[in-house]
C-alpha cells in the first residue's frame, strides 16, 4: 500500500514511527575504540528474566516493546536459537548495553538490537559496542550486515549508523498499539512520543 501525500490519521491508542533500514555490503575499515573500560560478554542461552531486564533498561525509553510483549515460549524460541547471538556490554561490572545478532539468513547478519543504557549515552560506549558488533558480524562469510531504526529512537541514531558505515536503503511507516497504554511500558517513558488516548 502506498500512503498518499500529506497527513494520515493515526487512531487514538496507536503510535506511528518512520522506520529507516540501513545496510553495509562490505566490511568497513576498522575504527579505533574510544577510551573507556568496557568489555563485551556473550550470553549463551540467556535467562529470560535477565534478557528482559537488560532489554528494558536499554530500550524502554525508545519504546522497544515487541520482545516485551512476547510470552516465555515465544521469546525463548528466538533468543535461544543457535543462529542468534546475544551480548551484554559491561561497564563497571554491570551489564549496561545490549547487542543481538541474527545470522539466520545465509550470508547476512541483522543487528536486531543495539544500544546502551541512558547513563552511557555520549560516553563512547556505543562506539565500542558497534566496533565489536561489526567485528563479530564480519568474522563470518557475509555479503551484508543490516539493521533498522525509527523515529522513536535517539535523535542521533541514524547519523551514528551512517558514521559506522551503514547506508539507508528503505523507509517504512510502522503503526502499533501504544505499549504505555497496555502496561507493556510505563506511561512515564518516551516523553518525546506523546500519548493520545482519545
Coordinates of C-alpha atoms in Angstrom, one line a residue:
X1 CA 0.0 0.0 0.0
X2 CA 1.3 3.5 -0.9
X3 CA 0.4 6.2 1.6
X4 CA -1.0 9.3 0.0
X5 CA 1.0 12.6 0.2
X6 CA 0.0 14.7 3.1
X7 CA -1.2 13.8 6.6
X8 CA -2.6 10.3 7.5
X9 CA -4.6 10.0 10.7
X10 CA -3.4 7.5 13.3
X11 CA -6.1 6.2 15.6
X12 CA -6.1 7.1 19.3
X13 CA -4.2 4.5 21.3
X14 CA -1.7 3.8 18.5
X15 CA 1.8 5.1 17.8
X16 CA 3.4 5.5 14.4
X17 CA 7.1 5.7 13.6
X18 CA 9.1 6.2 10.4
X19 CA 11.5 3.2 10.2
X20 CA 14.8 3.5 8.3
X21 CA 16.6 0.4 7.2
X22 CA 20.3 0.6 6.8
X23 CA 22.9 -1.8 5.4
X24 CA 26.6 -2.3 4.6
X25 CA 27.7 -4.7 1.9
X26 CA 31.4 -4.8 2.6
X27 CA 33.5 -4.8 5.8
X28 CA 34.2 -1.2 6.8
X29 CA 37.7 0.0 7.8
X30 CA 38.5 -0.7 11.5
X31 CA 37.8 2.2 13.8
X32 CA 39.7 2.9 17.0
X33 CA 37.9 2.3 20.2
X34 CA 37.2 5.4 22.3
X35 CA 38.8 5.5 25.7
X36 CA 36.8 3.5 28.3
X37 CA 36.9 0.4 30.4
X38 CA 34.1 -1.5 28.7
X39 CA 34.0 -5.2 27.9
X40 CA 31.7 -7.5 26.0
X41 CA 30.2 -10.7 27.4
X42 CA 28.3 -13.3 25.3
X43 CA 25.2 -14.6 27.0
X44 CA 24.7 -18.2 25.9
X45 CA 21.1 -19.3 26.1
X46 CA 20.3 -16.1 28.1
X47 CA 17.9 -16.4 31.0
X48 CA 14.6 -14.8 30.0
X49 CA 14.4 -12.5 33.1
X50 CA 17.9 -11.3 32.6
X51 CA 17.3 -10.6 28.9
X52 CA 14.0 -8.7 29.6
X53 CA 15.7 -6.6 32.3
X54 CA 18.6 -5.6 30.1
X55 CA 16.3 -5.0 27.1
X56 CA 14.0 -2.8 29.3
X57 CA 16.9 -0.8 30.7
X58 CA 18.4 -0.1 27.3
X59 CA 15.3 0.2 25.2
X60 CA 12.3 1.3 27.2
X61 CA 12.9 5.0 26.7
X62 CA 13.0 4.4 22.9
X63 CA 9.8 2.2 23.0
X64 CA 11.4 -1.1 22.3
X65 CA 8.3 -3.2 23.0
X66 CA 7.9 -6.1 20.7
X67 CA 10.0 -8.5 22.8
X68 CA 8.4 -7.3 26.0
X69 CA 5.0 -8.4 24.6
X70 CA 6.2 -12.0 23.9
X71 CA 5.5 -14.8 26.3
X72 CA 8.3 -17.0 27.5
X73 CA 7.9 -19.6 24.8
X74 CA 8.0 -17.0 22.0
X75 CA 11.0 -15.2 23.5
X76 CA 13.0 -18.3 24.1
X77 CA 12.4 -19.6 20.6
X78 CA 14.2 -16.5 19.3
X79 CA 17.0 -15.8 21.7
X80 CA 17.9 -19.4 22.3
X81 CA 18.0 -20.2 18.5
X82 CA 21.5 -21.3 17.5
X83 CA 21.9 -18.6 14.9
X84 CA 21.1 -15.8 17.4
X85 CA 23.9 -14.3 19.5
X86 CA 23.2 -12.1 22.5
X87 CA 25.9 -10.0 24.1
X88 CA 26.0 -7.5 27.0
X89 CA 28.2 -4.5 27.2
X90 CA 29.8 -4.5 30.7
X91 CA 30.7 -1.2 32.4
X92 CA 32.0 -1.2 36.0
X93 CA 30.9 -4.8 36.5
X94 CA 27.3 -4.1 35.4
X95 CA 25.6 -5.0 32.2
X96 CA 24.7 -1.7 30.5
X97 CA 24.4 -2.4 26.8
X98 CA 22.6 -5.0 24.5
X99 CA 23.8 -6.4 21.2
X100 CA 21.7 -9.1 19.4
X101 CA 22.9 -10.5 16.1
X102 CA 20.7 -12.6 13.9
X103 CA 22.6 -15.0 11.4
X104 CA 19.5 -17.0 10.5
X105 CA 19.6 -15.8 6.8
X106 CA 22.5 -17.2 4.9
X107 CA 25.1 -14.6 4.0
X108 CA 23.5 -11.9 6.2
X109 CA 23.6 -10.6 9.7
X110 CA 20.9 -8.4 11.2
X111 CA 21.8 -6.2 14.2
X112 CA 18.4 -6.8 15.8
X113 CA 19.0 -4.9 19.0
X114 CA 21.8 -2.5 19.7
X115 CA 22.0 0.1 22.4
X116 CA 23.4 1.2 25.7
X117 CA 21.7 2.3 28.9
X118 CA 21.0 6.0 29.4
X119 CA 24.0 6.7 31.6
X120 CA 26.4 5.6 28.9
X121 CA 25.0 7.7 26.0
X122 CA 27.6 10.1 24.8
X123 CA 30.5 8.3 26.6
X124 CA 31.8 6.3 23.6
X125 CA 30.3 3.1 24.9
X126 CA 28.1 2.8 21.8
X127 CA 31.1 3.2 19.5
X128 CA 32.9 0.5 21.4
X129 CA 29.8 -1.7 21.1
X130 CA 29.5 -1.1 17.4
X131 CA 33.1 -1.9 16.8
X132 CA 32.6 -5.3 18.5
X133 CA 29.3 -5.8 16.6
X134 CA 31.0 -5.3 13.2
X135 CA 34.0 -7.5 14.2
X136 CA 31.6 -10.3 15.2
X137 CA 29.4 -10.0 12.1
X138 CA 32.2 -9.7 9.5
X139 CA 34.2 -12.5 11.1
X140 CA 31.7 -14.7 9.1
X141 CA 31.4 -15.1 5.4
X142 CA 28.8 -12.4 4.8
X143 CA 27.6 -10.3 1.9
X144 CA 25.5 -7.9 4.0
X145 CA 25.0 -6.5 7.6
X146 CA 21.9 -4.6 8.2
X147 CA 19.6 -3.0 10.8
X148 CA 16.7 -0.7 11.2
X149 CA 15.9 2.2 13.5
X150 CA 13.0 4.5 13.8
X151 CA 11.9 8.0 14.8
X152 CA 11.3 6.8 18.4
X153 CA 15.0 6.1 18.8
X154 CA 17.7 8.5 19.9
X155 CA 17.7 11.5 17.5
X156 CA 21.4 10.8 16.6
X157 CA 20.8 7.1 15.8
X158 CA 20.7 7.4 12.0
X159 CA 23.8 9.6 11.9
X160 CA 25.6 7.2 14.2
X161 CA 24.9 4.3 12.0
X162 CA 25.9 6.2 8.9
X163 CA 29.2 7.2 10.5
X164 CA 29.7 3.5 11.3
X165 CA 29.5 2.6 7.6
X166 CA 25.8 1.8 7.0
X167 CA 23.7 3.4 4.3
X168 CA 20.0 3.8 4.2
X169 CA 18.1 1.7 1.7
X170 CA 14.4 1.6 2.7
X171 CA 11.9 3.6 4.7
X172 CA 8.6 2.3 6.2
X173 CA 5.8 3.5 8.5
X174 CA 5.2 1.3 11.5
X175 CA 1.9 1.6 13.4
X176 CA 1.3 -0.3 16.7
X177 CA -0.7 -0.2 19.9
X178 CA 1.0 2.2 22.3
X179 CA 2.8 0.0 24.8
X180 CA 2.3 2.5 27.5
X181 CA -1.5 2.0 27.4
X182 CA -1.5 -1.7 27.9
X183 CA 1.1 -1.9 30.7
X184 CA 4.0 -3.2 28.5
X185 CA 5.9 0.0 29.3
X186 CA 5.4 2.7 32.0
X187 CA 3.3 5.7 31.0
X188 CA 6.3 7.9 32.0
X189 CA 8.7 6.7 29.3
X190 CA 9.4 8.2 25.9
X191 CA 8.0 11.6 26.6
X192 CA 9.2 12.5 23.1
X193 CA 6.2 10.4 21.8
X194 CA 3.0 11.9 23.3
X195 CA 0.3 9.5 24.4
X196 CA -3.0 10.1 22.6
X197 CA -5.8 8.1 24.2
X198 CA -9.0 9.5 22.7

